[in-house]
Amino acid sequence: GRDDYEVVQVSPATGAPVAGPVKVATVIDGATDYPIALGRQTYQDSIFRTWAAGNIAADPANPAHLAVVWSDMRDSVTPAPADPYTAKTNSDVIVSQSFDRGATWSAPTGLKRAGDQFMPWGAYDTSGHLRIGTFDRSVDPANHKYGYSLATETVAGTLAFTTTVISTATSDPTTSDLWFARTVNPAFPFATAFLGDYSNIAATADGHVVAYWTDMRNDATFAGRTGHTEDAFFAKAS
């Protein structure tokens, strides 16, 4: 049940395929690689849906240089217990790069951090350094709360990174949600069943990065109950 990441070269004029598909890597995202809640893949002590897909990024400093970014469970214990409240997960961001316009790809490289990192998005800055934004549970030893982090390639083309948390507060999707709440385990009431799918980053012309993510730091009261909201937050990072 695992997927492959594949890349197809298309004509910039017509969009028709001209080469490929070329396999980048097998993604460790099968039916037993993640715990399951509400019929969907999720993470430790959680019920919100997730998946491995990330994106492809092109280097403005070198048009032959590409990177594919995703997250999967290759650094976690597989097969995972089906029950997320039994599983101990360790999802990591994974990267592969090509220097020949996607004809060949490097072995997948993991950004190994504590806890779960998920829903990553990559972009090259103007100097040709790969930047990756990701939800990041390394901020919480219990692997429950998340922040949003930005990984920056230390030397262009090396896939070696330093990572900085750019969110200014943590969010807890495991309990006390207001809008998408479900209680699957009574120890984690009103867990969020939907975190959002639309977080990403973009490089700016002045060499910075703008990140945009779903954040649950704020509370609101509706119909007599108070819980975490889900709002869009953004930050500009150097």
mmCIF file of C-alpha atoms in Angstrom:
data_model
loop_
_atom_site.group_PDB
_atom_site.id
_atom_site.type_symbol
_atom_site.label_atom_id
_atom_site.label_comp_id
_atom_site.label_asym_id
_atom_site.label_seq_id
_atom_site.Cartn_x
_atom_site.Cartn_y
_atom_site.Cartn_z
ATOM 1 C CA GLY A 1 0.000 0.000 0.000
ATOM 2 C CA ARG A 2 2.963 2.371 -0.180
ATOM 3 C CA ASP A 3 3.213 5.046 -2.862
ATOM 4 C CA ASP A 4 6.056 6.091 -5.137
ATOM 5 C CA TYR A 5 6.946 9.706 -5.795
ATOM 6 C CA GLU A 6 7.413 10.117 -9.551
ATOM 7 C CA VAL A 7 8.315 13.150 -11.657
ATOM 8 C CA VAL A 8 7.273 13.841 -15.228
ATOM 9 C CA GLN A 9 8.898 16.505 -17.421
ATOM 10 C CA VAL A 10 6.345 18.463 -19.432
ATOM 11 C CA SER A 11 6.559 20.926 -22.272
ATOM 12 C CA PRO A 12 6.396 24.512 -20.989
ATOM 13 C CA ALA A 13 4.506 25.444 -24.145
ATOM 14 C CA THR A 14 1.815 22.746 -24.192
ATOM 15 C CA GLY A 15 1.965 20.917 -20.859
ATOM 16 C CA ALA A 16 2.334 17.608 -22.734
ATOM 17 C CA PRO A 17 4.721 15.048 -21.162
ATOM 18 C CA VAL A 18 8.131 14.878 -22.831
ATOM 19 C CA ALA A 19 10.066 12.622 -20.399
ATOM 20 C CA GLY A 20 9.324 10.268 -17.534
ATOM 21 C CA PRO A 21 7.773 9.338 -15.271
ATOM 22 C CA VAL A 22 10.977 8.927 -13.244
ATOM 23 C CA LYS A 23 10.805 7.396 -9.789
ATOM 24 C CA VAL A 24 12.144 9.635 -7.030
ATOM 25 C CA ALA A 25 11.578 7.260 -4.097
ATOM 26 C CA THR A 26 9.142 4.920 -2.406
ATOM 27 C CA VAL A 27 7.234 6.764 0.298
ATOM 28 C CA ILE A 28 6.750 4.990 3.639
ATOM 29 C CA ASP A 29 3.048 5.789 3.853
ATOM 30 C CA GLY A 30 1.323 2.411 3.689
ATOM 31 C CA ALA A 31 -1.783 1.191 5.495
ATOM 32 C CA THR A 32 0.242 -0.114 8.448
ATOM 33 C CA ASP A 33 2.873 2.651 8.574
ATOM 34 C CA TYR A 34 0.550 5.093 10.399
ATOM 35 C CA PRO A 35 -1.986 4.565 13.172
ATOM 36 C CA ILE A 36 -5.576 4.974 12.022
ATOM 37 C CA ALA A 37 -8.395 7.082 13.474
ATOM 38 C CA LEU A 38 -11.823 7.679 11.932
ATOM 39 C CA GLY A 39 -10.659 5.527 9.022
ATOM 40 C CA ARG A 40 -7.709 7.834 8.192
ATOM 41 C CA GLN A 41 -3.967 7.965 8.831
ATOM 42 C CA THR A 42 -2.909 10.044 11.828
ATOM 43 C CA TYR A 43 -0.227 10.370 14.536
ATOM 44 C CA GLN A 44 0.370 9.546 18.165
ATOM 45 C CA ASP A 45 -2.517 10.466 20.519
ATOM 46 C CA SER A 46 -4.268 12.209 17.614
ATOM 47 C CA ILE A 47 -7.215 11.753 15.275
ATOM 48 C CA PHE A 48 -6.665 14.471 12.645
ATOM 49 C CA ARG A 49 -6.119 13.204 9.113
ATOM 50 C CA THR A 50 -2.742 13.405 7.446
ATOM 51 C CA TRP A 51 -0.818 12.167 4.443
ATOM 52 C CA ALA A 52 2.735 12.118 3.123
ATOM 53 C CA ALA A 53 2.488 14.414 0.114
ATOM 54 C CA GLY A 54 4.648 17.526 -0.029
ATOM 55 C CA ASN A 55 5.770 19.299 -3.204
ATOM 56 C CA ILE A 56 8.454 19.811 -5.824
ATOM 57 C CA ALA A 57 10.640 22.931 -5.845
ATOM 58 C CA ALA A 58 12.921 24.423 -8.513
ATOM 59 C CA ASP A 59 16.138 26.318 -7.800
ATOM 60 C CA PRO A 60 16.144 29.790 -9.398
ATOM 61 C CA ALA A 61 19.948 29.823 -9.252
ATOM 62 C CA ASN A 62 20.233 26.579 -11.278
ATOM 63 C CA PRO A 63 17.316 25.481 -13.492
ATOM 64 C CA ALA A 64 18.578 21.884 -13.578
ATOM 65 C CA HIS A 65 18.369 21.637 -9.776
ATOM 66 C CA LEU A 66 15.099 20.306 -8.309
ATOM 67 C CA ALA A 67 13.979 18.957 -4.954
ATOM 68 C CA VAL A 68 11.007 16.851 -3.880
ATOM 69 C CA VAL A 69 9.901 17.260 -0.267
ATOM 70 C CA TRP A 70 7.482 15.046 1.688
ATOM 71 C CA SER A 71 7.028 13.462 5.127
ATOM 72 C CA ASP A 72 6.740 9.782 5.960
ATOM 73 C CA MET A 73 7.275 7.153 8.646
ATOM 74 C CA ARG A 74 10.641 5.654 7.642
ATOM 75 C CA ASP A 75 12.155 6.762 10.977
ATOM 76 C CA SER A 76 9.178 5.538 13.000
ATOM 77 C CA VAL A 77 8.451 2.021 14.224
ATOM 78 C CA THR A 78 6.529 0.096 11.572
ATOM 79 C CA PRO A 79 4.123 -1.571 11.407
ATOM 80 C CA ALA A 80 2.431 0.962 13.642
ATOM 81 C CA PRO A 81 -0.277 -0.078 16.100
ATOM 82 C CA ALA A 82 -3.660 0.661 14.586
ATOM 83 C CA ASP A 83 -4.722 2.567 17.717
ATOM 84 C CA PRO A 84 -3.156 6.069 17.772
ATOM 85 C CA TYR A 85 -3.427 6.109 21.556
ATOM 86 C CA THR A 86 -1.112 3.102 21.692
ATOM 87 C CA ALA A 87 1.295 4.143 18.939
ATOM 88 C CA LYS A 88 4.502 6.159 19.432
ATOM 89 C CA THR A 89 5.118 7.888 16.111
ATOM 90 C CA ASN A 90 8.095 9.722 14.629
ATOM 91 C CA SER A 91 7.210 11.196 11.242
ATOM 92 C CA ASP A 92 10.074 13.083 9.600
ATOM 93 C CA VAL A 93 10.492 15.402 6.626
ATOM 94 C CA ILE A 94 12.225 13.653 3.716
ATOM 95 C CA VAL A 95 14.030 15.266 0.750
ATOM 96 C CA SER A 96 15.483 14.035 -2.542
ATOM 97 C CA GLN A 97 17.184 16.259 -5.106
ATOM 98 C CA SER A 98 18.162 16.158 -8.771
ATOM 99 C CA PHE A 99 20.865 18.113 -10.616
ATOM 100 C CA ASP A 100 19.852 16.935 -14.109
ATOM 101 C CA ARG A 101 16.286 18.251 -14.464
ATOM 102 C CA GLY A 102 14.756 15.213 -12.805
ATOM 103 C CA ALA A 103 16.420 12.448 -14.800
ATOM 104 C CA THR A 104 18.067 10.997 -11.666
ATOM 105 C CA TRP A 105 17.457 11.575 -7.952
ATOM 106 C CA SER A 106 19.502 11.333 -4.781
ATOM 107 C CA ALA A 107 18.755 8.837 -2.031
ATOM 108 C CA PRO A 108 16.069 10.202 0.318
ATOM 109 C CA THR A 109 17.481 12.289 3.183
ATOM 110 C CA GLY A 110 15.546 12.681 6.436
ATOM 111 C CA LEU A 111 15.534 15.789 8.617
ATOM 112 C CA LYS A 112 15.605 13.735 11.786
ATOM 113 C CA ARG A 113 13.996 15.586 14.688
ATOM 114 C CA ALA A 114 12.235 14.444 17.828
ATOM 115 C CA GLY A 115 8.522 13.802 17.518
ATOM 116 C CA ASP A 116 6.406 14.225 14.419
ATOM 117 C CA GLN A 117 7.011 16.657 11.569
ATOM 118 C CA PHE A 118 4.333 16.674 8.906
ATOM 119 C CA MET A 119 2.703 18.522 5.995
ATOM 120 C CA PRO A 120 6.011 20.040 4.775
ATOM 121 C CA TRP A 121 6.473 22.488 1.919
ATOM 122 C CA GLY A 122 9.744 23.330 0.184
ATOM 123 C CA ALA A 123 10.927 26.390 -1.727
ATOM 124 C CA TYR A 124 14.324 27.588 -2.906
ATOM 125 C CA ASP A 125 15.339 31.098 -1.897
ATOM 126 C CA THR A 126 17.087 33.488 -4.271
ATOM 127 C CA SER A 127 20.531 32.192 -3.246
ATOM 128 C CA GLY A 128 19.687 28.585 -4.142
ATOM 129 C CA HIS A 129 19.245 27.326 -0.567
ATOM 130 C CA LEU A 130 16.331 24.941 -0.014
ATOM 131 C CA ARG A 131 13.918 26.097 2.694
ATOM 132 C CA ILE A 132 11.265 23.795 4.193
ATOM 133 C CA GLY A 133 8.313 24.779 6.332
ATOM 134 C CA THR A 134 6.719 22.077 8.479
ATOM 135 C CA PHE A 135 4.432 21.431 11.402
ATOM 136 C CA ASP A 136 6.803 20.390 14.167
ATOM 137 C CA ARG A 137 6.092 18.454 17.369
ATOM 138 C CA SER A 138 9.697 18.543 18.566
ATOM 139 C CA VAL A 139 8.561 21.507 20.679
ATOM 140 C CA ASP A 140 6.725 19.066 23.002
ATOM 141 C CA PRO A 141 8.390 16.037 24.660
ATOM 142 C CA ALA A 142 4.953 14.385 24.843
ATOM 143 C CA ASN A 143 4.636 14.629 21.031
ATOM 144 C CA HIS A 144 1.239 16.332 21.333
ATOM 145 C CA LYS A 145 1.603 20.089 20.750
ATOM 146 C CA TYR A 146 3.077 21.503 17.577
ATOM 147 C CA GLY A 147 4.771 24.655 16.377
ATOM 148 C CA TYR A 148 5.665 25.676 12.855
ATOM 149 C CA SER A 149 9.338 25.422 11.897
ATOM 150 C CA LEU A 150 11.535 26.538 9.030
ATOM 151 C CA ALA A 151 14.472 24.384 7.947
ATOM 152 C CA THR A 152 17.216 26.170 6.004
ATOM 153 C CA GLU A 153 19.904 24.430 3.967
ATOM 154 C CA THR A 154 23.283 25.390 5.445
ATOM 155 C CA VAL A 155 25.195 25.014 2.165
ATOM 156 C CA ALA A 156 23.289 25.005 -1.112
ATOM 157 C CA GLY A 157 22.850 21.545 -2.594
ATOM 158 C CA THR A 158 24.005 19.574 0.464
ATOM 159 C CA LEU A 159 20.624 18.711 2.034
ATOM 160 C CA ALA A 160 22.076 19.613 5.440
ATOM 161 C CA PHE A 161 19.768 21.884 7.414
ATOM 162 C CA THR A 162 19.382 24.006 10.487
ATOM 163 C CA THR A 163 15.839 24.259 11.827
ATOM 164 C CA THR A 164 14.204 27.149 13.676
ATOM 165 C CA VAL A 165 10.727 27.299 15.203
ATOM 166 C CA ILE A 166 9.110 30.440 13.788
ATOM 167 C CA SER A 167 5.711 30.195 15.476
ATOM 168 C CA THR A 168 5.480 32.094 18.762
ATOM 169 C CA ALA A 169 3.050 29.740 20.539
ATOM 170 C CA THR A 170 2.269 26.036 20.512
ATOM 171 C CA SER A 171 -0.986 24.383 19.458
ATOM 172 C CA ASP A 172 -2.566 21.221 20.893
ATOM 173 C CA PRO A 173 -4.683 19.170 18.468
ATOM 174 C CA THR A 174 -5.097 16.249 20.895
ATOM 175 C CA THR A 175 -7.795 17.801 23.094
ATOM 176 C CA SER A 176 -10.174 20.736 23.659
ATOM 177 C CA ASP A 177 -10.850 21.648 20.030
ATOM 178 C CA LEU A 178 -13.952 23.716 19.351
ATOM 179 C CA TRP A 179 -14.887 23.362 15.687
ATOM 180 C CA PHE A 180 -13.838 19.872 14.516
ATOM 181 C CA ALA A 181 -14.033 18.026 17.835
ATOM 182 C CA ARG A 182 -14.350 14.270 18.319
ATOM 183 C CA THR A 183 -13.795 12.173 21.443
ATOM 184 C CA VAL A 184 -12.330 8.780 20.555
ATOM 185 C CA ASN A 185 -10.401 8.310 23.816
ATOM 186 C CA PRO A 186 -11.887 9.826 27.023
ATOM 187 C CA ALA A 187 -8.398 10.859 28.168
ATOM 188 C CA PHE A 188 -8.275 13.178 25.115
ATOM 189 C CA PRO A 189 -11.729 14.789 24.891
ATOM 190 C CA PHE A 190 -12.676 16.962 21.918
ATOM 191 C CA ALA A 191 -9.604 16.107 19.840
ATOM 192 C CA THR A 192 -9.457 17.819 16.462
ATOM 193 C CA ALA A 193 -10.418 15.653 13.516
ATOM 194 C CA PHE A 194 -9.253 18.184 10.920
ATOM 195 C CA LEU A 195 -6.121 20.306 11.175
ATOM 196 C CA GLY A 196 -6.097 21.826 7.699
ATOM 197 C CA ASP A 197 -4.286 21.012 4.462
ATOM 198 C CA TYR A 198 -3.098 24.343 3.161
ATOM 199 C CA SER A 199 0.039 25.383 5.039
ATOM 200 C CA ASN A 200 3.106 26.271 2.988
ATOM 201 C CA ILE A 201 5.966 28.703 2.427
ATOM 202 C CA ALA A 202 7.039 31.040 -0.356
ATOM 203 C CA ALA A 203 10.394 32.655 -1.091
ATOM 204 C CA THR A 204 10.465 36.427 -1.525
ATOM 205 C CA ALA A 205 12.523 38.528 -3.916
ATOM 206 C CA ASP A 206 14.568 39.984 -1.051
ATOM 207 C CA GLY A 207 15.823 36.544 0.032
ATOM 208 C CA HIS A 208 13.357 35.978 2.859
ATOM 209 C CA VAL A 209 10.664 33.333 3.327
ATOM 210 C CA VAL A 210 7.009 33.833 4.190
ATOM 211 C CA ALA A 211 5.293 30.939 5.997
ATOM 212 C CA TYR A 212 1.562 30.370 6.396
ATOM 213 C CA TRP A 213 0.023 27.697 8.635
ATOM 214 C CA THR A 214 -3.008 26.552 10.655
ATOM 215 C CA ASP A 215 -2.660 27.517 14.320
ATOM 216 C CA MET A 216 -4.769 26.544 17.355
ATOM 217 C CA ARG A 217 -3.318 28.882 19.991
ATOM 218 C CA ASN A 218 -6.499 30.935 20.427
ATOM 219 C CA ASP A 219 -9.647 29.916 22.297
ATOM 220 C CA ALA A 220 -13.236 30.901 21.619
ATOM 221 C CA THR A 221 -16.632 30.151 23.174
ATOM 222 C CA PHE A 222 -19.596 28.965 21.132
ATOM 223 C CA ALA A 223 -22.874 27.368 22.267
ATOM 224 C CA GLY A 224 -21.677 27.290 25.852
ATOM 225 C CA ARG A 225 -18.361 25.511 25.260
ATOM 226 C CA THR A 226 -14.856 26.970 25.089
ATOM 227 C CA GLY A 227 -12.152 25.358 22.972
ATOM 228 C CA HIS A 228 -9.269 25.861 20.589
ATOM 229 C CA THR A 229 -10.014 27.659 17.346
ATOM 230 C CA GLU A 230 -8.204 27.119 14.050
ATOM 231 C CA ASP A 231 -6.845 30.296 12.523
ATOM 232 C CA ALA A 232 -4.416 31.194 9.764
ATOM 233 C CA PHE A 233 -1.104 32.616 10.972
ATOM 234 C CA PHE A 234 1.907 33.782 8.985
ATOM 235 C CA ALA A 235 5.450 34.925 9.611
ATOM 236 C CA LYS A 236 8.325 36.343 7.562
ATOM 237 C CA ALA A 237 11.698 34.794 8.284
ATOM 238 C CA SER A 238 15.204 35.631 7.153
#
